[in-house]
Amino acid sequence: MILAATTNESLAHTSNYLIYSAMAVYLLAFFAHMAEWILGSRSKVARTAAALTADAAQQDGAGTVRVQVAKEGGGTAVLERPKVVTRSSSGNRDVPDGPGAAGGDVKGDLYGRIAVSFTVLAFLVEAGGVLTRALSVQRAPWGNMYEFNITFSTVAVGVYVTLLALKKNVRWLGLPLVTSVLLDLGLAVTVLYTASDQLVPALHSYWLWIHVSTAIFCGAVFYVGAVATLLYLFRDRYEAKLAEGGKPGNFATSVLERLPAAASLDKFAYRVNAAVFPLWTFTIIAGAIWAGDAWGRYWGWDPKEVWSFITWVAYACYLHARATAGWKGRKAATLALLAFGCWLFNYYGVNIFVNGKHSYAGV
């Protein structure tokens, strides 16, 4: 008995060490991503902005965009790159995707690759921390808010790494993701930390593995969709200003034009939200079944149950809006952000500030 307790305590310390180590590596990834964006701002990323104006680009028969760029000291140079055209949700703009955070700069791209390598390493270290936390208590590692936080951030990064492995153009997600993960882990180790302990009786069920794991995965995918939606709103406004003949500020020009086109971001956000929505539906159903086993009723209007349903309704409205002509584009994107806000409140607000049968925050 004493030996087992000592072993569990040792595993708990190992888990804490791995979480702090992951934070250190994520910090290196953050600096590398910053270097990628800063070096990329020095390159000729104005090609995208020029392509948005009527007289800036001409397309030849080979499907190549030729853009005239002013050279220092006078004269012009012609840049060529394959035309990547997407159509905005409103149907009135055909614009190319941006060149990426590196902006075509070789050093910027190198730092971007280093950032991805650090992110993958940090993901593996953090996953080890979650695993050792589970071994220290011999149960699923999401019995309180601290464990939920470290698992959630691990899954979110895992979704990002998986998309990269599938050759998806999502490296633009790296900087906001790593920043969010650092904030999430910082909150976990300072405010939400709870020592390893056993579960309350109501959580002793195999439904813990099913219900909570799907909730964590859904939240991670919803987060990715929310970041894409937020960037879509900024990029769409940027494109609209250029199309109207306006001139965005230097910061907006440097950053926003390197992102994918607004239509690409909008499509990506819609696809990830639509793909995970059925799983969120299953999460609520699984929770109701578990409640029936634990408390003898499937639905009791507990705050967690209510806000889970509100989140479901919000995302259902968003998906319905996407199928309604008058609510596409920015209006639908605003609904998506409101829906993710409901999920965040359900995650933090209900668990920490609202008393109910789901009050397992441990803080």
Coordinates of C-alpha atoms in Angstrom, one line a residue:
M1 CA 0.0 0.0 0.0
I2 CA 2.8 2.4 0.9
L3 CA 4.8 1.5 -2.2
A4 CA 1.7 2.1 -4.4
A5 CA 1.1 5.5 -2.8
T6 CA 4.8 6.4 -3.3
T7 CA 4.6 5.3 -6.9
N8 CA 1.5 7.4 -7.5
E9 CA 3.0 10.4 -5.9
S10 CA 6.1 10.0 -8.1
L11 CA 4.0 9.8 -11.2
A12 CA 2.1 12.9 -10.2
H13 CA 5.4 14.8 -9.8
T14 CA 6.5 13.5 -13.2
S15 CA 3.3 14.7 -14.7
N16 CA 3.8 18.2 -13.3
Y17 CA 7.4 18.3 -14.5
L18 CA 6.3 17.3 -18.0
I19 CA 3.6 19.9 -18.1
Y20 CA 6.1 22.7 -17.2
S21 CA 8.5 21.3 -19.7
A22 CA 5.8 21.4 -22.4
M23 CA 5.2 25.0 -21.5
A24 CA 8.9 25.8 -22.0
V25 CA 8.9 24.2 -25.4
Y26 CA 5.6 25.9 -26.4
L27 CA 7.3 29.2 -25.5
L28 CA 10.2 28.4 -27.9
A29 CA 7.5 27.6 -30.6
F30 CA 5.9 31.0 -29.9
F31 CA 9.2 32.8 -30.4
A32 CA 9.8 30.9 -33.6
H33 CA 6.3 31.7 -35.0
M34 CA 6.9 35.4 -34.1
A35 CA 10.2 35.3 -36.1
E36 CA 8.3 33.7 -39.0
W37 CA 5.7 36.5 -39.1
I38 CA 8.3 39.3 -38.5
L39 CA 10.7 38.1 -41.2
G40 CA 7.7 37.4 -43.5
S41 CA 6.7 41.1 -43.2
R42 CA 9.9 42.1 -45.0
S43 CA 9.1 40.1 -48.1
K44 CA 7.1 41.1 -51.1
V45 CA 3.8 40.0 -49.8
A46 CA 2.0 42.9 -51.5
R47 CA 1.3 40.5 -54.4
T48 CA -2.0 39.4 -52.8
A49 CA -3.2 43.0 -52.2
A50 CA -2.3 43.9 -55.8
A51 CA -4.2 40.9 -57.1
L52 CA -7.4 42.3 -55.5
T53 CA -7.4 45.4 -57.7
A54 CA -8.6 45.4 -61.2
D55 CA -5.5 46.7 -62.9
A56 CA -2.8 45.1 -60.8
A57 CA -2.8 41.6 -62.2
Q58 CA -3.3 40.0 -65.6
Q59 CA -3.8 36.3 -66.1
D60 CA -2.2 34.6 -69.0
G61 CA -3.4 31.5 -70.8
A62 CA -1.3 29.2 -68.7
G63 CA -3.2 30.1 -65.5
T64 CA -0.4 32.2 -64.0
V65 CA -0.9 35.5 -62.2
R66 CA 1.6 38.2 -63.3
V67 CA 1.9 41.1 -60.9
Q68 CA 3.9 44.2 -61.5
V69 CA 5.8 45.3 -58.4
A70 CA 7.8 48.6 -58.0
K71 CA 11.5 48.1 -57.6
E72 CA 13.8 50.2 -55.5
G73 CA 15.5 52.8 -57.7
G74 CA 12.8 52.9 -60.3
G75 CA 11.4 50.4 -62.8
T76 CA 9.2 47.4 -62.2
A77 CA 9.6 43.7 -61.8
V78 CA 7.2 41.0 -62.8
L79 CA 6.5 38.3 -60.2
E80 CA 4.8 35.1 -61.2
R81 CA 3.1 32.5 -59.1
P82 CA 0.4 29.8 -59.7
K83 CA -3.0 31.3 -59.4
V84 CA -4.9 30.0 -56.3
V85 CA -8.4 31.3 -56.7
T86 CA -11.2 31.0 -54.2
R87 CA -14.7 32.6 -54.2
S88 CA -16.0 34.5 -51.3
S89 CA -19.3 33.4 -49.7
S90 CA -21.0 36.5 -51.0
G91 CA -19.9 35.6 -54.5
N92 CA -18.5 39.0 -55.5
R93 CA -14.8 38.5 -55.1
D94 CA -12.3 36.1 -56.6
V95 CA -9.0 36.5 -54.7
P96 CA -5.9 34.3 -54.3
D97 CA -4.8 32.8 -51.0
G98 CA -2.0 34.7 -49.2
P99 CA 1.5 33.3 -49.4
G100 CA 1.5 32.2 -45.7
A101 CA 3.0 33.6 -42.5
A102 CA 6.5 33.5 -44.0
G103 CA 5.4 35.6 -46.9
G104 CA 7.7 33.8 -49.3
D105 CA 10.8 34.7 -47.2
V106 CA 13.2 31.8 -47.0
K107 CA 14.3 32.6 -43.4
G108 CA 10.7 33.2 -42.4
D109 CA 9.8 29.8 -43.7
L110 CA 12.7 28.2 -41.9
Y111 CA 11.6 29.7 -38.6
G112 CA 8.0 28.5 -39.4
R113 CA 9.3 24.9 -39.8
I114 CA 11.2 25.2 -36.6
A115 CA 8.1 26.4 -34.8
V116 CA 6.1 23.5 -36.1
S117 CA 8.9 21.1 -34.9
F118 CA 8.8 22.7 -31.4
T119 CA 5.0 22.5 -31.4
V120 CA 5.1 18.8 -32.2
L121 CA 7.8 18.2 -29.5
A122 CA 5.7 20.1 -26.9
F123 CA 2.6 18.2 -27.9
L124 CA 4.4 14.9 -27.2
V125 CA 5.8 16.1 -23.9
E126 CA 2.4 17.4 -22.8
A127 CA 0.7 14.2 -23.8
G128 CA 3.2 12.4 -21.6
G129 CA 2.2 14.7 -18.8
V130 CA -1.5 13.9 -19.3
L131 CA -0.7 10.1 -19.4
T132 CA 1.4 10.1 -16.2
R133 CA -1.4 12.1 -14.5
A134 CA -3.8 9.4 -15.5
L135 CA -1.4 6.7 -14.2
S136 CA -0.9 8.5 -10.9
V137 CA -4.7 8.3 -10.1
Q138 CA -5.4 5.2 -12.2
R139 CA -8.4 6.7 -14.0
A140 CA -9.3 9.0 -16.9
P141 CA -7.3 12.3 -16.5
W142 CA -10.2 14.7 -16.6
G143 CA -11.8 14.5 -13.1
N144 CA -11.3 18.3 -12.4
M145 CA -10.7 21.5 -14.2
Y146 CA -6.9 21.2 -14.1
E147 CA -6.9 17.8 -15.7
F148 CA -9.6 19.0 -18.2
N149 CA -7.4 22.0 -19.2
I150 CA -4.2 20.1 -19.8
T151 CA -6.1 17.4 -21.8
F152 CA -8.0 20.0 -23.8
S153 CA -4.9 21.9 -24.8
T154 CA -3.2 18.6 -25.8
V155 CA -6.1 17.6 -28.0
A156 CA -6.3 21.1 -29.6
V157 CA -2.6 20.9 -30.6
G158 CA -3.2 17.3 -31.7
V159 CA -5.9 18.4 -34.1
Y160 CA -3.5 21.1 -35.5
V161 CA -0.7 18.6 -35.9
T162 CA -3.0 16.1 -37.6
L163 CA -4.2 18.7 -40.1
L164 CA -0.5 19.5 -40.9
A165 CA 0.2 15.8 -41.3
L166 CA -2.7 15.7 -43.8
K167 CA -1.0 18.5 -45.8
K168 CA -3.7 21.0 -45.0
N169 CA -2.7 24.7 -45.3
V170 CA -3.1 25.6 -41.6
R171 CA 0.3 26.8 -40.5
W172 CA -1.3 30.3 -40.1
L173 CA -3.1 28.7 -37.1
G174 CA 0.2 28.0 -35.3
L175 CA 0.8 31.4 -33.6
P176 CA -2.7 31.9 -32.2
L177 CA -2.9 28.2 -31.1
V178 CA 0.5 28.2 -29.3
T179 CA -0.4 31.5 -27.6
S180 CA -3.8 30.1 -26.4
V181 CA -2.2 26.9 -25.2
L182 CA 0.4 28.9 -23.2
L183 CA -2.4 30.9 -21.6
D184 CA -4.4 27.8 -21.0
L185 CA -1.6 25.9 -19.3
G186 CA -0.6 29.0 -17.3
L187 CA -4.1 29.2 -15.9
A188 CA -4.1 25.5 -15.3
V189 CA -0.9 25.4 -13.2
T190 CA -1.5 28.6 -11.3
V191 CA -5.3 28.9 -10.7
L192 CA -6.8 25.6 -11.5
Y193 CA -4.2 23.2 -10.2
T194 CA -5.6 20.4 -8.1
A195 CA -3.5 17.6 -6.5
S196 CA -4.1 14.1 -7.8
D197 CA -7.1 12.6 -6.1
Q198 CA -9.8 10.0 -6.6
L199 CA -13.2 10.9 -8.2
V200 CA -16.4 11.7 -6.5
P201 CA -18.8 8.7 -6.6
A202 CA -21.0 10.1 -9.4
L203 CA -18.0 10.0 -11.8
H204 CA -17.1 6.4 -11.2
S205 CA -18.5 5.2 -14.6
Y206 CA -17.2 4.1 -18.0
W207 CA -19.3 7.0 -19.3
L208 CA -16.5 9.3 -18.0
W209 CA -14.3 8.0 -20.8
I210 CA -17.0 8.3 -23.4
H211 CA -18.8 11.5 -22.5
V212 CA -16.0 13.7 -21.3
S213 CA -13.5 12.6 -24.0
T214 CA -15.9 13.5 -26.8
A215 CA -16.7 16.8 -25.0
I216 CA -12.9 17.6 -25.0
F217 CA -12.4 16.7 -28.6
C218 CA -15.5 18.7 -29.7
G219 CA -14.2 21.8 -27.8
A220 CA -10.7 21.5 -29.4
V221 CA -12.3 21.4 -32.9
F222 CA -14.7 24.2 -32.1
Y223 CA -11.7 26.2 -31.0
V224 CA -9.9 25.7 -34.3
G225 CA -13.1 26.7 -36.1
A226 CA -13.4 29.8 -33.9
V227 CA -9.9 31.0 -34.7
A228 CA -10.5 30.5 -38.4
T229 CA -13.8 32.4 -38.1
L230 CA -12.3 35.3 -36.3
L231 CA -9.5 35.6 -38.9
Y232 CA -12.1 35.4 -41.6
L233 CA -13.8 38.5 -40.3
F234 CA -10.6 40.5 -40.3
R235 CA -9.5 39.2 -43.7
D236 CA -13.0 39.8 -45.2
R237 CA -13.0 43.4 -44.1
Y238 CA -9.5 43.8 -45.5
E239 CA -10.5 42.4 -48.9
A240 CA -13.6 44.6 -48.9
K241 CA -11.6 47.7 -48.2
L242 CA -9.2 46.9 -51.0
A243 CA -12.0 46.2 -53.4
E244 CA -13.6 49.6 -52.6
G245 CA -10.3 51.3 -53.5
G246 CA -9.3 51.9 -49.9
K247 CA -5.8 51.6 -48.4
P248 CA -5.5 49.5 -45.2
G249 CA -2.9 50.4 -42.7
N250 CA 0.6 48.9 -42.8
F251 CA 0.0 46.4 -40.1
A252 CA -3.1 45.1 -41.7
T253 CA -1.4 44.9 -45.1
S254 CA 1.6 43.1 -43.6
V255 CA -0.4 40.6 -41.6
L256 CA -3.8 40.0 -43.2
E257 CA -2.6 39.6 -46.8
R258 CA -0.5 36.6 -45.8
L259 CA -3.5 34.7 -44.6
P260 CA -5.7 32.5 -46.8
A261 CA -8.4 34.3 -48.7
A262 CA -11.6 35.1 -46.7
A263 CA -13.5 32.5 -48.7
S264 CA -10.9 29.8 -47.8
L265 CA -11.0 30.7 -44.1
D266 CA -14.8 30.8 -44.1
K267 CA -15.0 27.4 -45.9
F268 CA -12.5 25.9 -43.5
A269 CA -14.4 27.1 -40.4
Y270 CA -17.7 25.8 -41.7
R271 CA -16.3 22.4 -42.5
V272 CA -14.7 21.8 -39.1
N273 CA -17.8 23.1 -37.2
A274 CA -20.1 21.0 -39.4
A275 CA -18.0 17.9 -39.1
V276 CA -17.9 18.0 -35.3
F277 CA -21.5 19.1 -34.6
P278 CA -22.9 15.5 -34.8
L279 CA -20.3 14.5 -32.2
W280 CA -21.4 17.3 -30.0
T281 CA -24.9 16.0 -30.3
F282 CA -23.7 12.6 -29.2
T283 CA -21.9 14.2 -26.3
I284 CA -25.1 15.6 -25.0
I285 CA -27.0 12.4 -25.5
A286 CA -24.2 10.4 -23.7
G287 CA -24.3 12.9 -20.8
A288 CA -28.1 12.4 -20.5
I289 CA -27.7 8.6 -20.4
W290 CA -24.9 8.9 -17.8
A291 CA -27.2 11.2 -15.7
G292 CA -29.9 8.6 -15.9
D293 CA -27.5 6.0 -14.5
A294 CA -25.9 8.3 -11.8
W295 CA -28.9 10.4 -10.7
G296 CA -31.9 8.5 -11.9
R297 CA -33.0 11.2 -14.4
Y298 CA -31.9 11.9 -17.9
W299 CA -32.4 15.7 -17.8
G300 CA -32.7 17.9 -14.7
W301 CA -32.0 21.4 -16.0
D302 CA -28.6 21.5 -14.3
P303 CA -26.6 24.6 -15.4
K304 CA -24.1 22.4 -17.3
E305 CA -26.9 20.6 -19.1
V306 CA -28.6 23.9 -19.9
W307 CA -25.5 25.5 -21.3
S308 CA -24.6 22.4 -23.3
F309 CA -28.0 22.6 -24.9
I310 CA -27.6 26.3 -25.5
T311 CA -24.3 25.7 -27.2
W312 CA -25.9 23.0 -29.3
V313 CA -28.7 25.4 -30.4
A314 CA -26.2 28.1 -31.2
Y315 CA -24.2 25.9 -33.5
A316 CA -27.4 24.5 -35.0
C317 CA -28.4 28.1 -35.8
Y318 CA -25.0 28.8 -37.4
L319 CA -25.2 25.7 -39.6
H320 CA -28.8 26.6 -40.6
A321 CA -27.7 30.2 -41.3
R322 CA -25.0 28.9 -43.7
A323 CA -27.8 27.2 -45.7
T324 CA -29.8 30.4 -45.8
A325 CA -28.8 32.9 -48.5
G326 CA -29.3 36.0 -46.4
W327 CA -27.2 34.8 -43.5
K328 CA -24.0 33.7 -45.2
G329 CA -20.7 35.4 -44.7
R330 CA -20.2 37.8 -41.8
K331 CA -23.6 37.3 -40.2
A332 CA -23.1 33.5 -40.0
A333 CA -19.5 34.0 -38.8
T334 CA -20.8 36.2 -35.9
L335 CA -23.2 33.4 -35.0
A336 CA -20.3 30.9 -35.0
L337 CA -18.3 33.1 -32.5
L338 CA -21.3 33.5 -30.3
A339 CA -21.7 29.7 -30.3
F340 CA -18.1 29.3 -29.3
G341 CA -18.6 31.9 -26.6
C342 CA -21.4 29.7 -25.2
W343 CA -19.0 26.7 -25.2
L344 CA -16.4 28.7 -23.4
F345 CA -18.9 29.9 -20.7
N346 CA -20.1 26.3 -20.4
Y347 CA -16.4 25.2 -19.9
Y348 CA -15.1 27.9 -17.5
G349 CA -18.1 29.9 -16.2
V350 CA -20.4 27.1 -15.3
N351 CA -17.7 24.9 -13.8
I352 CA -16.1 27.6 -11.7
F353 CA -18.9 30.2 -10.8
V354 CA -22.1 28.2 -11.0
N355 CA -23.1 25.6 -8.4
G356 CA -24.7 22.4 -9.7
K357 CA -24.3 18.6 -9.9
H358 CA -21.4 19.2 -12.4
S359 CA -19.3 21.3 -9.9
Y360 CA -16.1 19.3 -10.2
A361 CA -13.7 22.2 -10.9
G362 CA -11.7 21.5 -7.7
V363 CA -10.8 25.2 -7.2

